[in-house]
């Protein structure tokens, strides 16, 4: 492909903890990125916002600061784990520059803002990003991004062999 | 890319009359397909269903059979024109096998059925497929397909330079 595409492309890959996200990166590496190309790859993980639980009597919060700190620590560990796994998947790319970003907020907003900020040439993501209940309430992250970003969006599903249908 | 991907990929490109659809094919050719690869490309155009207008007095149809035949002829001409333009865009692909298909029906259903029938490795399409009114009623074709097909879906927007925003 390097002889077809001269221009350096900046490809944003939005990651989460799910299997579809890993598969999206894998599909992108096999099918879109040339291992010797001058593309740059930005791996983005968005830490979900911490849910604040007020105590039932309205006099503070349900969880102590220790528990909240432990939840934050867990969130950071998950982010590190997702990013490390993604970096390992990219280790065989010779000339491709790989950057990682961990941001905080609603994935739908953060991904769209990052695409605009980077002027990305393509956005790659799994088809999910929320569990079924949140998805019913908020819509899927990938649908939102496909509607709102300017660049081409590649949405990758879980591979057929692990979907339970085949 | 040919040295990275050994397996032949079958890529389905869903076309319509719009500029985004042409740009989607163009982006796919530049960024996903290697000109010397063994990929196969299926160019699909779905002719919209003919709208039947009953006469206000209920005694037949508003348009004569001549007019309906002219409308069908127009639909066929549009299909031919879209497919011919797409084939011209693919003429420099050396080893890539290019097939064309013209089908008839609701694009959302036909594209999903074709993806399943072909066992496509990726679906490429523009982000639209209906005008604004139909889209408000039916939802966008690309959203529907992204939710319902099993393979990775690449949704390509109109290029920034022609969007009127830049």
mmCIF file of C-alpha atoms in Angstrom:
data_model
loop_
_atom_site.group_PDB
_atom_site.id
_atom_site.type_symbol
_atom_site.label_atom_id
_atom_site.label_comp_id
_atom_site.label_asym_id
_atom_site.label_seq_id
_atom_site.Cartn_x
_atom_site.Cartn_y
_atom_site.Cartn_z
ATOM 1 C CA UNK A 1 0.000 0.000 0.000
ATOM 2 C CA UNK A 2 2.938 2.347 0.592
ATOM 3 C CA UNK A 3 3.259 2.840 -3.143
ATOM 4 C CA UNK A 4 -0.392 3.861 -3.391
ATOM 5 C CA UNK A 5 -0.644 6.222 -0.441
ATOM 6 C CA UNK A 6 2.069 8.854 -0.313
ATOM 7 C CA UNK A 7 0.587 11.060 2.346
ATOM 8 C CA UNK A 8 1.151 10.298 5.992
ATOM 9 C CA UNK A 9 -2.112 9.304 7.610
ATOM 10 C CA UNK A 10 -3.001 9.836 11.239
ATOM 11 C CA UNK A 11 -5.281 7.088 12.440
ATOM 12 C CA UNK A 12 -7.123 7.350 15.733
ATOM 13 C CA UNK A 13 -8.035 4.057 17.401
ATOM 14 C CA UNK A 14 -10.562 4.370 20.227
ATOM 15 C CA UNK A 15 -10.048 1.570 22.721
ATOM 16 C CA UNK A 16 -12.081 0.273 25.606
ATOM 17 C CA UNK A 17 -11.886 -2.846 27.792
ATOM 18 C CA UNK A 18 -13.907 -5.012 25.397
ATOM 19 C CA UNK A 19 -12.904 -7.724 23.006
ATOM 20 C CA UNK A 20 -14.367 -5.816 20.047
ATOM 21 C CA UNK A 21 -12.003 -2.966 20.672
ATOM 22 C CA UNK A 22 -8.981 -5.307 20.616
ATOM 23 C CA UNK A 23 -10.301 -6.868 17.443
ATOM 24 C CA UNK A 24 -10.789 -3.424 15.883
ATOM 25 C CA UNK A 25 -7.132 -2.575 16.473
ATOM 26 C CA UNK A 26 -6.054 -5.966 15.176
ATOM 27 C CA UNK A 27 -8.186 -5.592 12.012
ATOM 28 C CA UNK A 28 -6.811 -2.107 11.447
ATOM 29 C CA UNK A 29 -3.216 -3.323 11.787
ATOM 30 C CA UNK A 30 -3.812 -6.151 9.314
ATOM 31 C CA UNK A 31 -5.995 -4.353 6.786
ATOM 32 C CA UNK A 32 -5.378 -0.625 6.871
ATOM 33 C CA UNK A 33 -1.904 0.018 8.244
ATOM 34 C CA UNK A 34 1.115 -1.044 6.287
ATOM 35 C CA UNK A 35 3.842 -2.163 8.672
ATOM 36 C CA UNK A 36 6.457 -0.059 6.911
ATOM 37 C CA UNK A 37 4.309 2.941 6.201
ATOM 38 C CA UNK A 38 4.793 6.397 7.617
ATOM 39 C CA UNK A 39 1.353 6.399 9.194
ATOM 40 C CA UNK A 40 0.896 7.522 12.736
ATOM 41 C CA UNK A 41 -1.403 5.702 15.069
ATOM 42 C CA UNK A 42 -3.002 7.324 18.114
ATOM 43 C CA UNK A 43 -4.330 4.848 20.683
ATOM 44 C CA UNK A 44 -6.984 6.513 22.823
ATOM 45 C CA UNK A 45 -8.543 5.135 25.972
ATOM 46 C CA UNK A 46 -11.278 7.132 27.659
ATOM 47 C CA UNK A 47 -11.680 6.517 31.375
ATOM 48 C CA UNK A 48 -15.360 6.623 32.205
ATOM 49 C CA UNK A 49 -16.561 9.326 34.534
ATOM 50 C CA UNK A 50 -16.779 8.310 38.172
ATOM 51 C CA UNK A 51 -20.348 7.793 39.248
ATOM 52 C CA UNK A 52 -21.065 9.720 42.447
ATOM 53 C CA UNK A 53 -23.506 7.998 44.766
ATOM 54 C CA UNK A 54 -25.128 10.374 47.271
ATOM 55 C CA UNK A 55 -26.074 8.785 50.587
ATOM 56 C CA UNK A 56 -29.819 8.070 50.951
ATOM 57 C CA UNK A 57 -30.162 10.666 53.737
ATOM 58 C CA UNK A 58 -28.556 13.336 51.533
ATOM 59 C CA UNK A 59 -25.781 14.026 54.048
ATOM 60 C CA UNK A 60 -22.800 13.160 51.922
ATOM 61 C CA UNK A 61 -21.791 10.257 49.734
ATOM 62 C CA UNK A 62 -22.456 6.572 50.012
ATOM 63 C CA UNK A 63 -18.790 5.626 49.729
ATOM 64 C CA UNK A 64 -15.929 6.801 51.858
ATOM 65 C CA UNK A 65 -12.980 8.576 50.281
ATOM 66 C CA UNK A 66 -10.950 5.368 50.720
ATOM 67 C CA UNK A 67 -13.386 3.454 48.572
ATOM 68 C CA UNK A 68 -13.522 6.236 45.976
ATOM 69 C CA UNK A 69 -9.716 6.255 45.870
ATOM 70 C CA UNK A 70 -9.731 2.492 45.378
ATOM 71 C CA UNK A 71 -12.237 2.867 42.526
ATOM 72 C CA UNK A 72 -10.028 5.507 40.904
ATOM 73 C CA UNK A 73 -7.014 3.239 41.306
ATOM 74 C CA UNK A 74 -8.946 0.422 39.649
ATOM 75 C CA UNK A 75 -9.877 2.753 36.742
ATOM 76 C CA UNK A 76 -6.244 3.725 36.285
ATOM 77 C CA UNK A 77 -5.130 0.087 36.369
ATOM 78 C CA UNK A 78 -7.700 -0.794 33.691
ATOM 79 C CA UNK A 79 -6.540 2.102 31.510
ATOM 80 C CA UNK A 80 -2.906 1.025 31.883
ATOM 81 C CA UNK A 81 -3.782 -2.560 31.056
ATOM 82 C CA UNK A 82 -5.759 -1.608 27.909
ATOM 83 C CA UNK A 83 -3.024 0.714 26.661
ATOM 84 C CA UNK A 84 -0.219 -1.770 27.393
ATOM 85 C CA UNK A 85 -2.031 -4.546 25.549
ATOM 86 C CA UNK A 86 -2.619 -2.259 22.554
ATOM 87 C CA UNK A 87 1.031 -1.176 22.514
ATOM 88 C CA UNK A 88 2.144 -4.805 22.536
ATOM 89 C CA UNK A 89 -0.099 -5.438 19.512
ATOM 90 C CA UNK A 90 1.673 -2.597 17.667
ATOM 91 C CA UNK A 91 5.216 -3.647 18.511
ATOM 92 C CA UNK A 92 5.965 -5.074 15.056
ATOM 93 C CA UNK A 93 5.218 -1.833 13.233
ATOM 94 C CA UNK A 94 8.541 -0.550 12.017
ATOM 95 C CA UNK A 95 8.074 3.019 10.871
ATOM 96 C CA UNK A 96 4.607 3.645 12.199
ATOM 97 C CA UNK A 97 4.660 6.156 15.033
ATOM 98 C CA UNK A 98 2.446 5.006 17.896
ATOM 99 C CA UNK A 99 1.164 7.519 20.452
ATOM 100 C CA UNK A 100 -1.046 6.747 23.402
ATOM 101 C CA UNK A 101 -3.575 8.998 25.107
ATOM 102 C CA UNK A 102 -5.661 8.395 28.206
ATOM 103 C CA UNK A 103 -8.480 10.885 28.632
ATOM 104 C CA UNK A 104 -11.395 11.190 31.011
ATOM 105 C CA UNK A 105 -15.094 11.791 30.328
ATOM 106 C CA UNK A 106 -17.952 10.587 28.176
ATOM 107 C CA UNK A 107 -16.332 8.457 25.458
ATOM 108 C CA UNK A 108 -18.708 9.852 22.816
ATOM 109 C CA UNK A 109 -17.613 13.428 23.413
ATOM 110 C CA UNK A 110 -13.946 12.719 24.047
ATOM 111 C CA UNK A 111 -13.508 10.605 20.910
ATOM 112 C CA UNK A 112 -15.185 13.222 18.690
ATOM 113 C CA UNK A 113 -13.156 16.042 20.244
ATOM 114 C CA UNK A 114 -9.920 14.089 19.815
ATOM 115 C CA UNK A 115 -10.689 13.333 16.163
ATOM 116 C CA UNK A 116 -11.178 17.022 15.514
ATOM 117 C CA UNK A 117 -8.130 18.096 17.520
ATOM 118 C CA UNK A 118 -5.853 15.626 15.751
ATOM 119 C CA UNK A 119 -7.369 16.177 12.307
ATOM 120 C CA UNK A 120 -7.449 12.379 12.079
ATOM 121 C CA UNK A 121 -7.606 10.721 8.667
ATOM 122 C CA UNK A 122 -9.627 7.820 10.032
ATOM 123 C CA UNK A 123 -11.235 6.694 13.277
ATOM 124 C CA UNK A 124 -11.202 2.991 14.143
ATOM 125 C CA UNK A 125 -13.288 1.497 16.940
ATOM 126 C CA UNK A 126 -15.216 -1.532 18.102
ATOM 127 C CA UNK A 127 -18.946 -1.442 17.648
ATOM 128 C CA UNK A 128 -19.683 -1.057 21.350
ATOM 129 C CA UNK A 129 -18.427 0.990 24.194
ATOM 130 C CA UNK A 130 -21.235 0.664 26.694
ATOM 131 C CA UNK A 131 -22.967 -2.299 28.250
ATOM 132 C CA UNK A 132 -26.485 -3.128 27.050
ATOM 133 C CA UNK A 133 -28.338 -0.973 29.602
ATOM 134 C CA UNK A 134 -26.249 2.147 29.153
ATOM 135 C CA UNK A 135 -26.383 1.609 25.404
ATOM 136 C CA UNK A 136 -30.178 1.529 25.462
ATOM 137 C CA UNK A 137 -30.151 4.826 27.360
ATOM 138 C CA UNK A 138 -27.325 6.619 25.589
ATOM 139 C CA UNK A 139 -27.144 4.944 22.182
ATOM 140 C CA UNK A 140 -23.981 3.226 21.030
ATOM 141 C CA UNK A 141 -20.702 5.107 21.139
ATOM 142 C CA UNK A 142 -19.813 4.020 17.619
ATOM 143 C CA UNK A 143 -23.106 5.243 16.150
ATOM 144 C CA UNK A 144 -22.649 8.594 17.806
ATOM 145 C CA UNK A 145 -19.097 8.926 16.519
ATOM 146 C CA UNK A 146 -20.025 7.765 12.997
ATOM 147 C CA UNK A 147 -22.599 10.548 12.885
ATOM 148 C CA UNK A 148 -20.470 13.274 14.389
ATOM 149 C CA UNK A 149 -16.875 12.991 13.238
ATOM 150 C CA UNK A 150 -15.750 14.273 9.857
ATOM 151 C CA UNK A 151 -13.263 11.567 8.937
ATOM 152 C CA UNK A 152 -14.019 8.035 7.735
ATOM 153 C CA UNK A 153 -15.037 5.723 10.584
ATOM 154 C CA UNK A 154 -14.246 2.029 10.645
ATOM 155 C CA UNK A 155 -16.474 0.071 13.024
ATOM 156 C CA UNK A 156 -15.271 -3.444 13.725
ATOM 157 C CA UNK A 157 -17.433 -6.151 15.268
ATOM 158 C CA UNK A 158 -16.436 -9.076 17.370
ATOM 159 C CA UNK A 159 -15.057 -11.828 15.116
ATOM 160 C CA UNK A 160 -17.667 -14.330 13.938
ATOM 161 C CA UNK A 161 -15.914 -17.282 15.537
ATOM 162 C CA UNK A 162 -16.396 -15.879 19.038
ATOM 163 C CA UNK A 163 -19.866 -14.433 18.588
ATOM 164 C CA UNK A 164 -21.583 -17.656 19.547
ATOM 165 C CA UNK A 165 -23.580 -17.699 16.314
ATOM 166 C CA UNK A 166 -21.275 -19.870 14.247
ATOM 167 C CA UNK B 1 0.015 -4.359 2.285
ATOM 168 C CA UNK B 2 0.150 -7.543 0.234
ATOM 169 C CA UNK B 3 2.969 -8.856 2.409
ATOM 170 C CA UNK B 4 0.895 -8.356 5.557
ATOM 171 C CA UNK B 5 -2.420 -9.796 4.412
ATOM 172 C CA UNK B 6 -2.156 -13.186 2.796
ATOM 173 C CA UNK B 7 -5.813 -14.068 2.735
ATOM 174 C CA UNK B 8 -8.000 -12.881 -0.112
ATOM 175 C CA UNK B 9 -10.496 -10.361 1.157
ATOM 176 C CA UNK B 10 -13.914 -9.777 -0.322
ATOM 177 C CA UNK B 11 -14.900 -6.165 0.116
ATOM 178 C CA UNK B 12 -18.469 -5.016 -0.495
ATOM 179 C CA UNK B 13 -18.889 -1.369 -1.507
ATOM 180 C CA UNK B 14 -22.469 -0.083 -1.297
ATOM 181 C CA UNK B 15 -22.981 2.714 -3.811
ATOM 182 C CA UNK B 16 -25.696 5.267 -4.337
ATOM 183 C CA UNK B 17 -25.995 8.417 -6.457
ATOM 184 C CA UNK B 18 -24.379 10.677 -3.865
ATOM 185 C CA UNK B 19 -20.951 12.214 -3.676
ATOM 186 C CA UNK B 20 -20.242 10.512 -0.345
ATOM 187 C CA UNK B 21 -20.638 7.154 -1.959
ATOM 188 C CA UNK B 22 -18.081 8.016 -4.673
ATOM 189 C CA UNK B 23 -15.739 9.324 -2.015
ATOM 190 C CA UNK B 24 -16.196 6.140 0.017
ATOM 191 C CA UNK B 25 -15.071 4.024 -2.929
ATOM 192 C CA UNK B 26 -12.180 6.367 -3.622
ATOM 193 C CA UNK B 27 -11.044 6.265 0.033
ATOM 194 C CA UNK B 28 -11.297 2.483 0.047
ATOM 195 C CA UNK B 29 -9.204 2.204 -3.114
ATOM 196 C CA UNK B 30 -6.504 4.476 -1.697
ATOM 197 C CA UNK B 31 -6.438 3.252 1.885
ATOM 198 C CA UNK B 32 -7.672 -0.317 2.110
ATOM 199 C CA UNK B 33 -7.172 -2.015 -1.234
ATOM 200 C CA UNK B 34 -3.710 -2.674 -2.527
ATOM 201 C CA UNK B 35 -3.687 -2.306 -6.317
ATOM 202 C CA UNK B 36 -1.825 -5.581 -6.775
ATOM 203 C CA UNK B 37 -3.567 -7.548 -4.099
ATOM 204 C CA UNK B 38 -5.779 -10.547 -4.642
ATOM 205 C CA UNK B 39 -8.736 -8.846 -3.026
ATOM 206 C CA UNK B 40 -12.099 -8.968 -4.664
ATOM 207 C CA UNK B 41 -14.347 -5.951 -4.740
ATOM 208 C CA UNK B 42 -18.124 -6.166 -5.108
ATOM 209 C CA UNK B 43 -19.762 -2.913 -6.207
ATOM 210 C CA UNK B 44 -23.425 -2.921 -5.195
ATOM 211 C CA UNK B 45 -26.072 -0.438 -6.254
ATOM 212 C CA UNK B 46 -29.563 -0.815 -4.848
ATOM 213 C CA UNK B 47 -32.338 0.630 -6.993
ATOM 214 C CA UNK B 48 -34.932 2.145 -4.728
ATOM 215 C CA UNK B 49 -38.384 0.619 -4.765
ATOM 216 C CA UNK B 50 -40.847 2.319 -7.090
ATOM 217 C CA UNK B 51 -43.360 4.371 -5.191
ATOM 218 C CA UNK B 52 -46.893 3.503 -6.304
ATOM 219 C CA UNK B 53 -49.291 6.454 -6.305
ATOM 220 C CA UNK B 54 -52.942 5.387 -6.251
ATOM 221 C CA UNK B 55 -55.346 7.804 -7.968
ATOM 222 C CA UNK B 56 -57.347 9.963 -5.521
ATOM 223 C CA UNK B 57 -60.615 8.294 -6.573
ATOM 224 C CA UNK B 58 -59.153 4.854 -5.885
ATOM 225 C CA UNK B 59 -59.786 3.630 -9.425
ATOM 226 C CA UNK B 60 -56.252 2.853 -10.464
ATOM 227 C CA UNK B 61 -52.955 4.677 -10.321
ATOM 228 C CA UNK B 62 -52.087 8.322 -10.671
ATOM 229 C CA UNK B 63 -49.563 7.709 -13.421
ATOM 230 C CA UNK B 64 -50.113 5.933 -16.699
ATOM 231 C CA UNK B 65 -48.076 2.874 -17.571
ATOM 232 C CA UNK B 66 -46.056 5.045 -19.992
ATOM 233 C CA UNK B 67 -44.979 7.319 -17.180
ATOM 234 C CA UNK B 68 -44.202 4.378 -14.893
ATOM 235 C CA UNK B 69 -42.122 2.827 -17.671
ATOM 236 C CA UNK B 70 -40.268 6.129 -18.091
ATOM 237 C CA UNK B 71 -39.614 6.232 -14.339
ATOM 238 C CA UNK B 72 -38.267 2.669 -14.444
ATOM 239 C CA UNK B 73 -36.079 3.603 -17.421
ATOM 240 C CA UNK B 74 -34.734 6.575 -15.479
ATOM 241 C CA UNK B 75 -33.969 4.298 -12.485
ATOM 242 C CA UNK B 76 -32.091 1.883 -14.726
ATOM 243 C CA UNK B 77 -30.131 4.724 -16.333
ATOM 244 C CA UNK B 78 -29.110 6.029 -12.912
ATOM 245 C CA UNK B 79 -28.015 2.543 -11.836
ATOM 246 C CA UNK B 80 -25.965 2.134 -15.028
ATOM 247 C CA UNK B 81 -24.362 5.519 -14.566
ATOM 248 C CA UNK B 82 -23.392 4.850 -10.914
ATOM 249 C CA UNK B 83 -21.970 1.431 -11.743
ATOM 250 C CA UNK B 84 -20.065 2.681 -14.808
ATOM 251 C CA UNK B 85 -18.508 5.534 -12.856
ATOM 252 C CA UNK B 86 -17.468 3.130 -10.069
ATOM 253 C CA UNK B 87 -15.965 0.692 -12.592
ATOM 254 C CA UNK B 88 -13.946 3.506 -14.171
ATOM 255 C CA UNK B 89 -12.584 4.361 -10.721
ATOM 256 C CA UNK B 90 -11.413 0.754 -10.336
ATOM 257 C CA UNK B 91 -9.777 0.434 -13.759
ATOM 258 C CA UNK B 92 -6.201 0.727 -12.448
ATOM 259 C CA UNK B 93 -6.522 -2.230 -10.105
ATOM 260 C CA UNK B 94 -4.388 -4.961 -11.595
ATOM 261 C CA UNK B 95 -5.176 -8.178 -9.839
ATOM 262 C CA UNK B 96 -8.238 -7.098 -7.911
ATOM 263 C CA UNK B 97 -11.344 -8.805 -9.192
ATOM 264 C CA UNK B 98 -14.196 -6.326 -9.548
ATOM 265 C CA UNK B 99 -17.806 -7.550 -9.672
ATOM 266 C CA UNK B 100 -20.870 -5.385 -9.996
ATOM 267 C CA UNK B 101 -24.367 -6.061 -8.690
ATOM 268 C CA UNK B 102 -27.548 -4.082 -9.171
ATOM 269 C CA UNK B 103 -30.328 -5.089 -6.817
ATOM 270 C CA UNK B 104 -33.760 -3.753 -6.036
ATOM 271 C CA UNK B 105 -35.403 -2.933 -2.718
ATOM 272 C CA UNK B 106 -34.789 -1.138 0.553
ATOM 273 C CA UNK B 107 -31.035 -0.414 0.609
ATOM 274 C CA UNK B 108 -30.825 -1.222 4.328
ATOM 275 C CA UNK B 109 -32.136 -4.747 3.850
ATOM 276 C CA UNK B 110 -30.431 -5.457 0.537
ATOM 277 C CA UNK B 111 -26.975 -4.352 1.738
ATOM 278 C CA UNK B 112 -27.222 -6.460 4.913
ATOM 279 C CA UNK B 113 -28.470 -9.498 2.972
ATOM 280 C CA UNK B 114 -25.685 -9.130 0.404
ATOM 281 C CA UNK B 115 -23.031 -8.854 3.108
ATOM 282 C CA UNK B 116 -24.247 -12.085 4.629
ATOM 283 C CA UNK B 117 -24.614 -13.871 1.286
ATOM 284 C CA UNK B 118 -21.105 -12.930 0.173
ATOM 285 C CA UNK B 119 -19.524 -13.494 3.586
ATOM 286 C CA UNK B 120 -17.865 -10.111 3.020
ATOM 287 C CA UNK B 121 -14.710 -9.231 4.935
ATOM 288 C CA UNK B 122 -15.636 -5.546 5.038
ATOM 289 C CA UNK B 123 -18.481 -3.262 4.011
ATOM 290 C CA UNK B 124 -17.630 0.209 2.711
ATOM 291 C CA UNK B 125 -20.243 2.932 2.235
ATOM 292 C CA UNK B 126 -20.922 6.655 2.367
ATOM 293 C CA UNK B 127 -22.558 7.969 5.499
ATOM 294 C CA UNK B 128 -25.892 8.637 3.811
ATOM 295 C CA UNK B 129 -28.191 6.811 1.517
ATOM 296 C CA UNK B 130 -31.437 8.693 1.951
ATOM 297 C CA UNK B 131 -32.368 12.339 1.642
ATOM 298 C CA UNK B 132 -32.972 14.262 4.881
ATOM 299 C CA UNK B 133 -36.716 13.568 5.095
ATOM 300 C CA UNK B 134 -36.503 9.852 4.447
ATOM 301 C CA UNK B 135 -33.535 9.664 6.789
ATOM 302 C CA UNK B 136 -35.543 11.270 9.582
ATOM 303 C CA UNK B 137 -38.251 8.665 9.028
ATOM 304 C CA UNK B 138 -36.135 5.598 8.392
ATOM 305 C CA UNK B 139 -32.804 6.380 10.069
ATOM 306 C CA UNK B 140 -29.595 6.438 8.097
ATOM 307 C CA UNK B 141 -28.696 3.471 5.932
ATOM 308 C CA UNK B 142 -25.144 3.407 7.235
ATOM 309 C CA UNK B 143 -26.239 3.342 10.885
ATOM 310 C CA UNK B 144 -28.583 0.481 10.173
ATOM 311 C CA UNK B 145 -25.893 -1.481 8.363
ATOM 312 C CA UNK B 146 -23.256 -0.771 11.022
ATOM 313 C CA UNK B 147 -25.608 -2.259 13.602
ATOM 314 C CA UNK B 148 -26.727 -5.251 11.592
ATOM 315 C CA UNK B 149 -23.881 -6.653 9.532
ATOM 316 C CA UNK B 150 -21.259 -8.928 11.046
ATOM 317 C CA UNK B 151 -18.192 -7.677 9.208
ATOM 318 C CA UNK B 152 -16.261 -4.449 9.825
ATOM 319 C CA UNK B 153 -18.026 -1.412 8.366
ATOM 320 C CA UNK B 154 -16.187 1.594 6.982
ATOM 321 C CA UNK B 155 -18.367 4.703 6.803
ATOM 322 C CA UNK B 156 -16.855 7.516 4.751
ATOM 323 C CA UNK B 157 -18.074 11.106 4.889
ATOM 324 C CA UNK B 158 -17.990 13.733 2.221
ATOM 325 C CA UNK B 159 -14.455 15.201 2.025
ATOM 326 C CA UNK B 160 -13.930 18.268 4.207
ATOM 327 C CA UNK B 161 -13.063 20.500 1.267
ATOM 328 C CA UNK B 162 -16.495 20.113 -0.289
ATOM 329 C CA UNK B 163 -18.555 20.135 2.886
ATOM 330 C CA UNK B 164 -18.892 23.908 2.903
ATOM 331 C CA UNK B 165 -17.478 24.161 6.426
ATOM 332 C CA UNK B 166 -13.847 24.736 5.526
#
